[in-house]
Coordinates of N, CA and C in Angstrom, one line a residue:
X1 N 0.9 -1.2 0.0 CA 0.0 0.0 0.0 C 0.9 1.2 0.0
X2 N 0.6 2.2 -0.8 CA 1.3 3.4 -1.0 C 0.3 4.1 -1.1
X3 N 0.8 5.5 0.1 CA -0.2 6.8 0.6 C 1.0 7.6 -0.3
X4 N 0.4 8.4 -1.6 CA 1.1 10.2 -2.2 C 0.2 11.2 -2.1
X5 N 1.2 12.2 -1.0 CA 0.3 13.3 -1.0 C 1.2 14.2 -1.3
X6 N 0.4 15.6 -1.4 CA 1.5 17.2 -1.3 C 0.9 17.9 -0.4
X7 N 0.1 17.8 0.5 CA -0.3 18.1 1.6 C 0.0 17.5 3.1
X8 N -0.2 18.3 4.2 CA -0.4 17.7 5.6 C -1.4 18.7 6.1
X9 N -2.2 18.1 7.1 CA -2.2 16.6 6.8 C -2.8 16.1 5.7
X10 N -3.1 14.6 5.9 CA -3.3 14.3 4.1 C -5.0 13.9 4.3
X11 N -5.4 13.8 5.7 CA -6.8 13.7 5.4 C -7.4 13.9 7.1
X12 N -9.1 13.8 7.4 CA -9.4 13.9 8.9 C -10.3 12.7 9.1
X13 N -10.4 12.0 10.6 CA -11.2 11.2 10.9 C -11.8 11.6 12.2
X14 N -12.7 12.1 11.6 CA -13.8 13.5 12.6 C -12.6 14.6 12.6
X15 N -12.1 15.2 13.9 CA -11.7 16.1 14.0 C -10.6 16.1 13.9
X16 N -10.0 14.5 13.9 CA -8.4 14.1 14.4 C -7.4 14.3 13.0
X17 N -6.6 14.5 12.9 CA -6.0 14.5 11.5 C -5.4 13.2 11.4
X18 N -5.3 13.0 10.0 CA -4.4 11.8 9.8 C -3.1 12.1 8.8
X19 N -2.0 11.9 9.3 CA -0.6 12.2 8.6 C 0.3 11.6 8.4
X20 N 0.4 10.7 7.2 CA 1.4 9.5 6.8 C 2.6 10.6 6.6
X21 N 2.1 11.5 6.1 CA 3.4 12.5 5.6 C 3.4 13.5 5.9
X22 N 4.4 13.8 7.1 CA 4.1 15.6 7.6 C 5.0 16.2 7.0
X23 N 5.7 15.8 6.5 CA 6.6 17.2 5.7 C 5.9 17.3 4.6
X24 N 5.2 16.8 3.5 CA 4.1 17.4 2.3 C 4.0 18.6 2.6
X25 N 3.7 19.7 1.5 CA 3.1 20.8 1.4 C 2.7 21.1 0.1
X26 N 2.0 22.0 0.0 CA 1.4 22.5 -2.0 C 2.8 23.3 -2.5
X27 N 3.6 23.6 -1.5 CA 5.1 24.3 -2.1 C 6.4 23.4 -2.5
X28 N 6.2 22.0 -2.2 CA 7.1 21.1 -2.4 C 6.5 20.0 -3.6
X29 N 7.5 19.1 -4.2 CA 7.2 18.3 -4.7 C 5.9 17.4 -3.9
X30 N 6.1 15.8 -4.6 CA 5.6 14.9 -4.1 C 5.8 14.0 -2.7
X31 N 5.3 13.8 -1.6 CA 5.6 12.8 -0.5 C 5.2 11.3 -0.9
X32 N 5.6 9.9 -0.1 CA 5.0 8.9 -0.5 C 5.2 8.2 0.9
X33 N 3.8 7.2 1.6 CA 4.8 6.9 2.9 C 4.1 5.3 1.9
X34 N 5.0 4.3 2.0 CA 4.5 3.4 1.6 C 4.5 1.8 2.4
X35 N 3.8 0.9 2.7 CA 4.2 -0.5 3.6 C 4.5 -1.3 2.6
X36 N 5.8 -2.0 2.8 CA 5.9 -3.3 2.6 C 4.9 -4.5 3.3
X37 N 4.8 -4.5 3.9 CA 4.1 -5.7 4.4 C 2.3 -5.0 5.3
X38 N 1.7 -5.6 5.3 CA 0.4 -5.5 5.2 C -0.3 -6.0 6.7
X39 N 0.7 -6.6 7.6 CA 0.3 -7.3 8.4 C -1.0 -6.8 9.5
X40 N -1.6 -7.8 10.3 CA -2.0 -6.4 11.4 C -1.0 -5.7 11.9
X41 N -0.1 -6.3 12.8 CA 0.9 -5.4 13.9 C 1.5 -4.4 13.5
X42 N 2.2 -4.4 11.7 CA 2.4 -3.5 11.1 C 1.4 -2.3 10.6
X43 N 0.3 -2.1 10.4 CA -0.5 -1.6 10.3 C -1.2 -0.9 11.6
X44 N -1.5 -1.5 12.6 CA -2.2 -1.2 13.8 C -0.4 -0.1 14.2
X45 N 0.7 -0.5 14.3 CA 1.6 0.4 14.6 C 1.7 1.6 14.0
X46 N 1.4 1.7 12.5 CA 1.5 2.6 11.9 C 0.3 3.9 11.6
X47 N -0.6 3.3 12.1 CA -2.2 4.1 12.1 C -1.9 4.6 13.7
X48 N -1.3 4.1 15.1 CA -0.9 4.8 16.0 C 0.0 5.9 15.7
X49 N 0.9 5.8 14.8 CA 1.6 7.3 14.4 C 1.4 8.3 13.3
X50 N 0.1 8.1 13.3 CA -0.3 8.7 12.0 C -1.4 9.6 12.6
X51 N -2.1 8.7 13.1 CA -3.4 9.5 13.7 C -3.8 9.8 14.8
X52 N -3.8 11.8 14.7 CA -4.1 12.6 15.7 C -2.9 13.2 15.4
X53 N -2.4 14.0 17.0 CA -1.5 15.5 16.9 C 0.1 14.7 17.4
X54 N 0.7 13.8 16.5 CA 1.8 13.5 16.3 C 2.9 14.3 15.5
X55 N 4.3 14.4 15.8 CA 5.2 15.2 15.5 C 6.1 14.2 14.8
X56 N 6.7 14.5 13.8 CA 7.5 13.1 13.1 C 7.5 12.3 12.2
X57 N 7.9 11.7 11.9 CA 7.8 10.6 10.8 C 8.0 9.5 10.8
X58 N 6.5 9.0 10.3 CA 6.3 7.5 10.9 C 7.6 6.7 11.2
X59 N 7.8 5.8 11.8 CA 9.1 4.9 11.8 C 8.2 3.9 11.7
X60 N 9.1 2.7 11.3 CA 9.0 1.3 11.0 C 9.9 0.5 10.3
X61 N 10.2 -0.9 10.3 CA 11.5 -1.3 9.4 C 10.4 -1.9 8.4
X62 N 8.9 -1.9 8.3 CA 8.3 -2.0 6.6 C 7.6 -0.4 6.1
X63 N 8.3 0.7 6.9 CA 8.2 1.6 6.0 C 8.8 2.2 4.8
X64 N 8.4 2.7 3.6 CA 9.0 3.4 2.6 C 8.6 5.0 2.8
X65 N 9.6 5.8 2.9 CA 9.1 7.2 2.5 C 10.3 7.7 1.4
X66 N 9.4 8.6 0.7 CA 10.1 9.5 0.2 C 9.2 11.0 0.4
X67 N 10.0 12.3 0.0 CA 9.9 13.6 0.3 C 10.2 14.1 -0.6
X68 N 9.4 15.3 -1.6 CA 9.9 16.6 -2.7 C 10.0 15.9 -3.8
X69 N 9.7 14.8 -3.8 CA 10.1 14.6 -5.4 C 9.3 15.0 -6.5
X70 N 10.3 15.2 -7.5 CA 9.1 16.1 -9.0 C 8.1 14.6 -9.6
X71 N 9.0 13.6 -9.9 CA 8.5 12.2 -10.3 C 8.9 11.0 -9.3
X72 N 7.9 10.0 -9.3 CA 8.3 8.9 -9.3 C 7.4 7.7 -9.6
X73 N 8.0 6.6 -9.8 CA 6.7 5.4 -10.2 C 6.8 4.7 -9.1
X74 N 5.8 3.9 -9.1 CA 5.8 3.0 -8.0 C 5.1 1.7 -9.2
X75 N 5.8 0.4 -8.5 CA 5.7 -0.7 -9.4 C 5.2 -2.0 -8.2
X76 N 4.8 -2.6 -9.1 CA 3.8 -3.5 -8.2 C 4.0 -5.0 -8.6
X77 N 4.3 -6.1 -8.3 CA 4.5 -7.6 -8.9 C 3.4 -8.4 -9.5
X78 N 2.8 -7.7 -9.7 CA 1.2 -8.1 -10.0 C 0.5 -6.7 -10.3
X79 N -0.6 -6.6 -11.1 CA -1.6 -6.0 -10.7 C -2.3 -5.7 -9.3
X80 N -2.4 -4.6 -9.4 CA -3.2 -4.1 -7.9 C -4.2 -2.9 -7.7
X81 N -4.9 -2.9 -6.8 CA -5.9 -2.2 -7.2 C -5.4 -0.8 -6.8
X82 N -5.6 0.4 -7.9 CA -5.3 1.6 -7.6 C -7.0 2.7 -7.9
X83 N -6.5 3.5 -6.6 CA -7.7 4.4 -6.6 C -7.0 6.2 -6.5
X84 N -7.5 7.3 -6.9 CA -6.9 8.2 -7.1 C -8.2 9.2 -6.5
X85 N -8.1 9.8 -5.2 CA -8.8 10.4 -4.7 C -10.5 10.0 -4.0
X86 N -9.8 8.6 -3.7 CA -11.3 7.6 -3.5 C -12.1 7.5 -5.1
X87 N -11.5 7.8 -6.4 CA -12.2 7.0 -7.4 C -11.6 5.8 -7.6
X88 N -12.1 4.4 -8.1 CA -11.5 3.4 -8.4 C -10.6 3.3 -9.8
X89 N -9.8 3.4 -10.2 CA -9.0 3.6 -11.6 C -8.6 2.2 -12.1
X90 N -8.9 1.1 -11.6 CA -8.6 0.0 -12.2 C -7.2 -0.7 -11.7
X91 N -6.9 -2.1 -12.0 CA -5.7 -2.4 -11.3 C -4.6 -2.3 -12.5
X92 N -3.1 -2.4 -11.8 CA -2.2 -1.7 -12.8 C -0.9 -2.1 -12.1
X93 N -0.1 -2.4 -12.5 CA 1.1 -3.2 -12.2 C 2.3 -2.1 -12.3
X94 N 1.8 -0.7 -12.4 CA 3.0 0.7 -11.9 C 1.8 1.5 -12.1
X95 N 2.6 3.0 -12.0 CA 1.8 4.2 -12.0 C 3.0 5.2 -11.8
X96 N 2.6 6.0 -12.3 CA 3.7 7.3 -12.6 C 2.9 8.6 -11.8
X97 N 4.0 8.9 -10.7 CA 3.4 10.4 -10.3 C 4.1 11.3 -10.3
X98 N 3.5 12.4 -10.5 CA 4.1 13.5 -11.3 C 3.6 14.9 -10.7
X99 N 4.5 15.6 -9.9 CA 4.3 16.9 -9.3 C 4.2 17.9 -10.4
X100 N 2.9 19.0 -10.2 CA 2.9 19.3 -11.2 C 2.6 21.3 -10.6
X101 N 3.9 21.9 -10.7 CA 3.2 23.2 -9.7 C 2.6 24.0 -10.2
X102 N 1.7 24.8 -9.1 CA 0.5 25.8 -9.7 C -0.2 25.3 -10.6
X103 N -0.5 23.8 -10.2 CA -1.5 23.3 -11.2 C -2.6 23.7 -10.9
X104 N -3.1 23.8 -9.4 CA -4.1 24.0 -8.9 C -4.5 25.4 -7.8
X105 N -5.1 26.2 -8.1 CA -5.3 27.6 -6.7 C -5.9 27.0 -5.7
X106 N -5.6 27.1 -4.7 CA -6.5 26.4 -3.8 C -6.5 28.1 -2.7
X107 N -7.9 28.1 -2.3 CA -8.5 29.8 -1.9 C -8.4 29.2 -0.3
X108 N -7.7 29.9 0.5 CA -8.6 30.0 1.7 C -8.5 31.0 2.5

């Protein structure tokens, strides 16, 4: 499973934030926090540092992060199911992301 955002946080559950990636912003490239392994213990560990008013970056020895990047692909041994903004996009054995600045105004 691979989380790419350019934000933080990257999303809320009720009021709590949730942050795979706290250094993202709309003034930097791309972030990625991604798991090797899918387990529960791995998972239940990593949704403890993610969610709510945590300082840091996640740790784990099945995490992937990267920070600022303009591109990267992520590749998969199989097809897998990829979704882009909660739409479903079909399964796909890579995907290419691609920072793209002042694509978008965002007002607040």
């Amino acid at each position: 499973m691979a989380i790419v955002s350019n934000t933080s946080p990257w999303t809320y559950a009720g009021t709590r934030p949730i942050n795979p990636t706290p250094w993202a912003g709309f003034e930097t490239g791309l972030d990625m926090l991604g798991l090797r392994n899918m387990s529960l213990p791995t998972v239940l560990a990593l949704a403890r540092q993610i969610i709510g008013e945590h300082r840091g970056l996640p740790r784990g020895k099945h995490l992937v992060q990267i920070h600022d990047e303009a591109e990267f692909t992520l590749h998969a041994s199989r097809p897998v199911a990829f979704q882009l903004d909660g739409d479903y996009l079909g399964e796909h054995e890579w995907v290419i992301f691609r920072a793209i600045p002042d694509a978008l105004q965002v007002l607040v």
